[in-house]
PDB file of C-alpha atoms in Angstrom:
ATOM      1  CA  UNK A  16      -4.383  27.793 -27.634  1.00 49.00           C
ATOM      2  CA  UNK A  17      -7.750  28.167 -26.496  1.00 51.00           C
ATOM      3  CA  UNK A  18     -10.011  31.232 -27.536  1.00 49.00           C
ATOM      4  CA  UNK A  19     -13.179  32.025 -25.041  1.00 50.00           C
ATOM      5  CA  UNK A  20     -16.242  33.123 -26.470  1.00 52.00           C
ATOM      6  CA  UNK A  21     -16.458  37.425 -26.888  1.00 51.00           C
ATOM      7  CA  UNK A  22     -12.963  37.963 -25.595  1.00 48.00           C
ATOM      8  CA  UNK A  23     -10.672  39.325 -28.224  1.00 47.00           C
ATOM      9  CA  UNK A  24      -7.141  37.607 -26.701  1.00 44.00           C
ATOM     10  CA  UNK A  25      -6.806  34.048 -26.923  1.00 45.00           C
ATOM     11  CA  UNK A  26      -4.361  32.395 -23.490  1.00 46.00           C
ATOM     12  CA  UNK A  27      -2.356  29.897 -24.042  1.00 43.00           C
ATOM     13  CA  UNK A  28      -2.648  26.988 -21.492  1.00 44.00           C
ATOM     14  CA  UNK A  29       0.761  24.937 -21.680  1.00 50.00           C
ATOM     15  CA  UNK A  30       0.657  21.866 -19.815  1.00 52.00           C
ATOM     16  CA  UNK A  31       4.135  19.678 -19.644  1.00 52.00           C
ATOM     17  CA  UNK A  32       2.563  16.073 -20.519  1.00 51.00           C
ATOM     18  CA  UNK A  33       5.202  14.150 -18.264  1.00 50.00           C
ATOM     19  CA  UNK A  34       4.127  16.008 -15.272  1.00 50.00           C
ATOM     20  CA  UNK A  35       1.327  14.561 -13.038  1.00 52.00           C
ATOM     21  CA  UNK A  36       1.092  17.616 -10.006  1.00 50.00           C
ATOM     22  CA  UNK A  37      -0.834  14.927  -8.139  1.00 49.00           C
ATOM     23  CA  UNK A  38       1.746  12.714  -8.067  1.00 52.00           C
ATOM     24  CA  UNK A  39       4.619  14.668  -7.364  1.00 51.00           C
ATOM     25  CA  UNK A  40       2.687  16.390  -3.824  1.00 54.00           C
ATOM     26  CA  UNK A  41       1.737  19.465  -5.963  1.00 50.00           C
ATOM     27  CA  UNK A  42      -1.649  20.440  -4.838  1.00 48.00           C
ATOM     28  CA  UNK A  43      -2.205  17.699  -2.024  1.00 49.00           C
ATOM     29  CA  UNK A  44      -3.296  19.042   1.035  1.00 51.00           C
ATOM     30  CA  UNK A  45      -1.836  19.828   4.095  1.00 52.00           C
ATOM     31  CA  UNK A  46      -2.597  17.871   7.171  1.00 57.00           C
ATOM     32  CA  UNK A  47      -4.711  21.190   8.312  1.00 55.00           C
ATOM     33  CA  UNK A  48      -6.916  21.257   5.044  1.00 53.00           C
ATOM     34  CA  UNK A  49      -5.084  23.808   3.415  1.00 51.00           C
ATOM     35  CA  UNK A  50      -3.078  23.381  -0.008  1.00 48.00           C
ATOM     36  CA  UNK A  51       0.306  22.444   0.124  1.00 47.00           C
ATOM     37  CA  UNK A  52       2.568  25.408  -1.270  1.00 48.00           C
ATOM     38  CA  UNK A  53       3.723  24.528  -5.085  1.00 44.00           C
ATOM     39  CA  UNK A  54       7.101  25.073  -4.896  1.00 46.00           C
ATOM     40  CA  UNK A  55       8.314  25.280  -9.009  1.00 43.00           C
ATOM     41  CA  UNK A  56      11.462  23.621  -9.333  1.00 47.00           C
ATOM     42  CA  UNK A  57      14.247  25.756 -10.685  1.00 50.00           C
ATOM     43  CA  UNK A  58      14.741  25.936 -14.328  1.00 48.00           C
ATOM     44  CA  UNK A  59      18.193  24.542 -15.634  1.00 52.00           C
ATOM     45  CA  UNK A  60      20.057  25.601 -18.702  1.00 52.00           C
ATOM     46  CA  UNK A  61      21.379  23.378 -20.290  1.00 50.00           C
ATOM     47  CA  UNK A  62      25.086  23.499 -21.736  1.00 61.00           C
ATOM     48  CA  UNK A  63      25.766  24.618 -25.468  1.00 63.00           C
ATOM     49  CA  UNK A  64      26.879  21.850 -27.388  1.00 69.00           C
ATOM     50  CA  UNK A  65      24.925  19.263 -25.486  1.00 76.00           C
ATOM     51  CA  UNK A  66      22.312  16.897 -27.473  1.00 82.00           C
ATOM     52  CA  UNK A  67      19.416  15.369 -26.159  1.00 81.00           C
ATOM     53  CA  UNK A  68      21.401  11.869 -26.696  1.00 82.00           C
ATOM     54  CA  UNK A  69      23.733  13.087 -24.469  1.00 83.00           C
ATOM     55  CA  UNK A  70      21.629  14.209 -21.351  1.00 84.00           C
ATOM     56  CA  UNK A  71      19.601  11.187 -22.046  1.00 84.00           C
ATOM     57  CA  UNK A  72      23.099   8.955 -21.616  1.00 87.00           C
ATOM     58  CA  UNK A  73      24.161  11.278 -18.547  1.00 85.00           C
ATOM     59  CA  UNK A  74      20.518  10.645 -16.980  1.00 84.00           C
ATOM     60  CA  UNK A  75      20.715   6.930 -17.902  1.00 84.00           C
ATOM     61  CA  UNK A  76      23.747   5.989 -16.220  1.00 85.00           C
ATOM     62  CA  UNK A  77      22.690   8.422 -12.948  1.00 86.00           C
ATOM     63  CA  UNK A  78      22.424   6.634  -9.201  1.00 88.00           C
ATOM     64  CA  UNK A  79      18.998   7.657  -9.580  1.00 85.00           C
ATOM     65  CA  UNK A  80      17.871   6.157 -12.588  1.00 88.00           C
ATOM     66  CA  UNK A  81      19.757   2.360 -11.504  1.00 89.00           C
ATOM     67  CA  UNK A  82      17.854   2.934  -8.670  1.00 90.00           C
ATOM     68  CA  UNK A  83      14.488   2.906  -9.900  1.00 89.00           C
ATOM     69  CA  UNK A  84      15.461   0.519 -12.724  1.00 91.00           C
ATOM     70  CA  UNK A  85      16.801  -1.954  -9.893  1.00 91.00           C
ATOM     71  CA  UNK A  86      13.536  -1.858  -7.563  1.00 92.00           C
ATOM     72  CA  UNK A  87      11.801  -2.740 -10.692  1.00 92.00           C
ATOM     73  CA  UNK A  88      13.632  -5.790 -11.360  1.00 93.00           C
ATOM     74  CA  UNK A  89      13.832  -6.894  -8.215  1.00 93.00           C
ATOM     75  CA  UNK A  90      10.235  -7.106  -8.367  1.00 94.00           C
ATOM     76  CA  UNK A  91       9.255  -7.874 -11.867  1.00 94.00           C
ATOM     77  CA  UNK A  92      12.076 -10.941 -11.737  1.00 95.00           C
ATOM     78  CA  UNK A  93      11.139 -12.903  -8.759  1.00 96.00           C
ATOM     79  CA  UNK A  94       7.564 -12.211  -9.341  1.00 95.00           C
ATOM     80  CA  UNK A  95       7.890 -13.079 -13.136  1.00 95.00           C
ATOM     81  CA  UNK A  96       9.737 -16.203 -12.030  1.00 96.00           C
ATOM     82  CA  UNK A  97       7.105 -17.272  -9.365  1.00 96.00           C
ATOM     83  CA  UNK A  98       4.584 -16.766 -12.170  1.00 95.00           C
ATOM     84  CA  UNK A  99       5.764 -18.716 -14.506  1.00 96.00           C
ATOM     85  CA  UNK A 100       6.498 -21.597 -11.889  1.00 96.00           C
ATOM     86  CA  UNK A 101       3.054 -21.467 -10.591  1.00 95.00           C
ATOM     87  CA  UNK A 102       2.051 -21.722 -14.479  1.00 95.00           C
ATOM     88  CA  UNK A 103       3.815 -24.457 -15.442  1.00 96.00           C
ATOM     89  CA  UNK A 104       3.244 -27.232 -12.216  1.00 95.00           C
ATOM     90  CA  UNK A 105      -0.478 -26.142 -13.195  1.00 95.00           C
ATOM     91  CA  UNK A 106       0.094 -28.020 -16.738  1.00 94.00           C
ATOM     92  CA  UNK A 107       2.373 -30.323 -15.689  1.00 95.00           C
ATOM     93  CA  UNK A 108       0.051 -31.631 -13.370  1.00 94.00           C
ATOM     94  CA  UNK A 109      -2.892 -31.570 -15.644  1.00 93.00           C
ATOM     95  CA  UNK A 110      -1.055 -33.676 -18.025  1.00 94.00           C
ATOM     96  CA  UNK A 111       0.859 -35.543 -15.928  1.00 94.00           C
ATOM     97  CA  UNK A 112      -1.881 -36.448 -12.980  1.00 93.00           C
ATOM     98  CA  UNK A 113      -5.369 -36.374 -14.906  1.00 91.00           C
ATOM     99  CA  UNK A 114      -6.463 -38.288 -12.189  1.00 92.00           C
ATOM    100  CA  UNK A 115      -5.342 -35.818  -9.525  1.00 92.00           C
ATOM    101  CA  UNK A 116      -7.281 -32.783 -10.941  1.00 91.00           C
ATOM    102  CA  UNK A 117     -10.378 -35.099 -11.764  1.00 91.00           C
ATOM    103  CA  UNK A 118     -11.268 -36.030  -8.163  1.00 92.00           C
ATOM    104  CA  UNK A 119     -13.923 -34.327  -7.103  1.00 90.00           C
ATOM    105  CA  UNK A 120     -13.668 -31.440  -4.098  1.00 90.00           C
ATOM    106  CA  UNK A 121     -17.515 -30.331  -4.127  1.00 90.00           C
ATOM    107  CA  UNK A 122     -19.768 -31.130  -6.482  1.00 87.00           C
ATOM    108  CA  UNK A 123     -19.115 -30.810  -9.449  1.00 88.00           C
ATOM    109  CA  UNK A 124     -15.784 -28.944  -8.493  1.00 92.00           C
ATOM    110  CA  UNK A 125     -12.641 -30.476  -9.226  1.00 93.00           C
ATOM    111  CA  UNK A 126      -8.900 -30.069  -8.497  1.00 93.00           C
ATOM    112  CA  UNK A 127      -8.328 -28.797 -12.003  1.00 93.00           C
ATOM    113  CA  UNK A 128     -11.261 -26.194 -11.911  1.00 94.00           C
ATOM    114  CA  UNK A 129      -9.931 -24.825  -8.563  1.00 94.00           C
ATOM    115  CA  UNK A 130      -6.448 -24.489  -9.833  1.00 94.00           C
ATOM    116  CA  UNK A 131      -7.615 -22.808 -13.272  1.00 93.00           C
ATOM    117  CA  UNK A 132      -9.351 -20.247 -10.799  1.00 94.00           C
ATOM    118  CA  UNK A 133      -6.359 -20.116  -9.132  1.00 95.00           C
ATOM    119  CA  UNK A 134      -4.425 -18.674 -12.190  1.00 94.00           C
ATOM    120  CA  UNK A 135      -7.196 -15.976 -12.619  1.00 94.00           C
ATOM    121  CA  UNK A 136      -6.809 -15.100  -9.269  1.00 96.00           C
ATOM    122  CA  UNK A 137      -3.056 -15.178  -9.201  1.00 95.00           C
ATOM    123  CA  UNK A 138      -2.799 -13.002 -12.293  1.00 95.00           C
ATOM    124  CA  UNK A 139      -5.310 -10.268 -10.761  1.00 96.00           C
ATOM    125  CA  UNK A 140      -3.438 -10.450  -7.787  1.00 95.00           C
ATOM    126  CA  UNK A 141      -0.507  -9.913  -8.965  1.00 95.00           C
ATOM    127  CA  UNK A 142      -1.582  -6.514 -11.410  1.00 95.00           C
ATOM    128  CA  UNK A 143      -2.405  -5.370  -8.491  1.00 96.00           C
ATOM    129  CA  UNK A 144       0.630  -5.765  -6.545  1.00 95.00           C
ATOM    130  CA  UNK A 145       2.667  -5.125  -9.374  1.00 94.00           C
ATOM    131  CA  UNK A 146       0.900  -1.325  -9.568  1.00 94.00           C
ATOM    132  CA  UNK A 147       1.074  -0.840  -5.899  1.00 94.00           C
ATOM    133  CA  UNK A 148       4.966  -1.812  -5.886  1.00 93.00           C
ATOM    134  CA  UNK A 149       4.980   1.347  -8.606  1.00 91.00           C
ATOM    135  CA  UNK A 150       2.960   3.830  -6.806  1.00 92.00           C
ATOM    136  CA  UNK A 151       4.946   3.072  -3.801  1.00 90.00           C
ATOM    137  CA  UNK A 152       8.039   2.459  -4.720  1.00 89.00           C
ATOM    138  CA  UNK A 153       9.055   4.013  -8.319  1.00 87.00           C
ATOM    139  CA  UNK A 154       6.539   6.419  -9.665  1.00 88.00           C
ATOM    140  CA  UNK A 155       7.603   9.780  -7.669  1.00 88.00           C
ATOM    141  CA  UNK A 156      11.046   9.011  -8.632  1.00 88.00           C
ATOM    142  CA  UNK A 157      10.938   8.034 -12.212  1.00 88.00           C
ATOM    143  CA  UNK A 158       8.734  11.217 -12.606  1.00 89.00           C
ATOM    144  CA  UNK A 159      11.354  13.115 -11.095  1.00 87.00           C
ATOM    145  CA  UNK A 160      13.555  11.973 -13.020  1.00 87.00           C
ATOM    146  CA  UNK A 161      11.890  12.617 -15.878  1.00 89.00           C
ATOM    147  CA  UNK A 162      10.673  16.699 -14.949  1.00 89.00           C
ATOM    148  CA  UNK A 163      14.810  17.023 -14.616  1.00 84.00           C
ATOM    149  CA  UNK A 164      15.056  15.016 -17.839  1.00 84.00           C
ATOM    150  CA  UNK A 165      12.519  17.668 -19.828  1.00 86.00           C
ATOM    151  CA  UNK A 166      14.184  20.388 -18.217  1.00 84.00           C
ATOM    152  CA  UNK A 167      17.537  19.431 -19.316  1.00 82.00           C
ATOM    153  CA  UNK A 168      16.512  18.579 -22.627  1.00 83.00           C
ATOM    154  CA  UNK A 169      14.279  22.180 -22.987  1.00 82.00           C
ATOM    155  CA  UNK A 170      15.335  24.568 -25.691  1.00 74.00           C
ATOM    156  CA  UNK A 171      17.846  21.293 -27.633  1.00 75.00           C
ATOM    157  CA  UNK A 172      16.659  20.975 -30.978  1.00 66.00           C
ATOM    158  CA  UNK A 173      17.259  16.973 -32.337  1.00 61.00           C
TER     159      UNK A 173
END
């Protein structure tokens, strides 16, 4: 609760920490300029008797949560396995072909500095697909899946 300076009532500000607004299309604009309408989702009771472990199990083994867990790894895996590929033939060449990564390519350049350059690059590039591949393709429903999750779970003490 916040108090403001010579008012005698304090308001309470509640703000749901799993919610982004932004992210969900809450308070984007239109394609006229004008606000998109927030449209509050309804609130859901949940069943007596129910515990958080069980809503959490129910939400778990939903189409919608094997859906966002399965774009992930089809992602993360071949990406992860590209990676790691790209990793390795960089070490097993420098160990394996000295001579190879010594010769020259301008300068004072060589094979092997190109190639360590390479892994920077490669691991900037792929943070950044990686994040765009979330915005894109999981964020909006993971966070819808977890307002329905806090909804559920709302008023169940642990």
């Amino acid at each position: 609760m916040e108090k403001d300076v010579g008012r005698e009532t304090a308001e309470g500000r509640l703000d749901d920490p799993w919610y982004d607004a932004l992210a969900s299309g809450w308070g984007e604009l239109q394609e006229a300029g004008s606000a998109a309408p927030a449209a509050v989702p309804a609130q859901k009771v949940s069943e007596p008797g129910r515990t958080a472990a069980d809503i959490y199990l129910e939400v778990q083994s939903s189409a919608a949560f094997q859906e966002v867990r399965s774009r992930y790894r089809r992602f993360v895996v071949p990406a992860a396995l590209a990676f790691l590929a790209w990793y390795v033939a960089y070490v097993v060449t420098a160990t394996t072909a000295p001579g190879f990564m010594a010769r020259p390519v301008a300068g004072a350049v060589n094979v092997a500095m190109i190639a360590g350059l390479g892994q920077f690059f490669t691991t900037f590039l792929l943070t950044w697909a990686y994040a765009r591949h979330a915005r894109l393709r999981r964020d909006r429903a993971a966070l819808d899946l977890r307002w329905d999750t806090q909804e559920l779970t709302r008023g169940i003490t642990r």
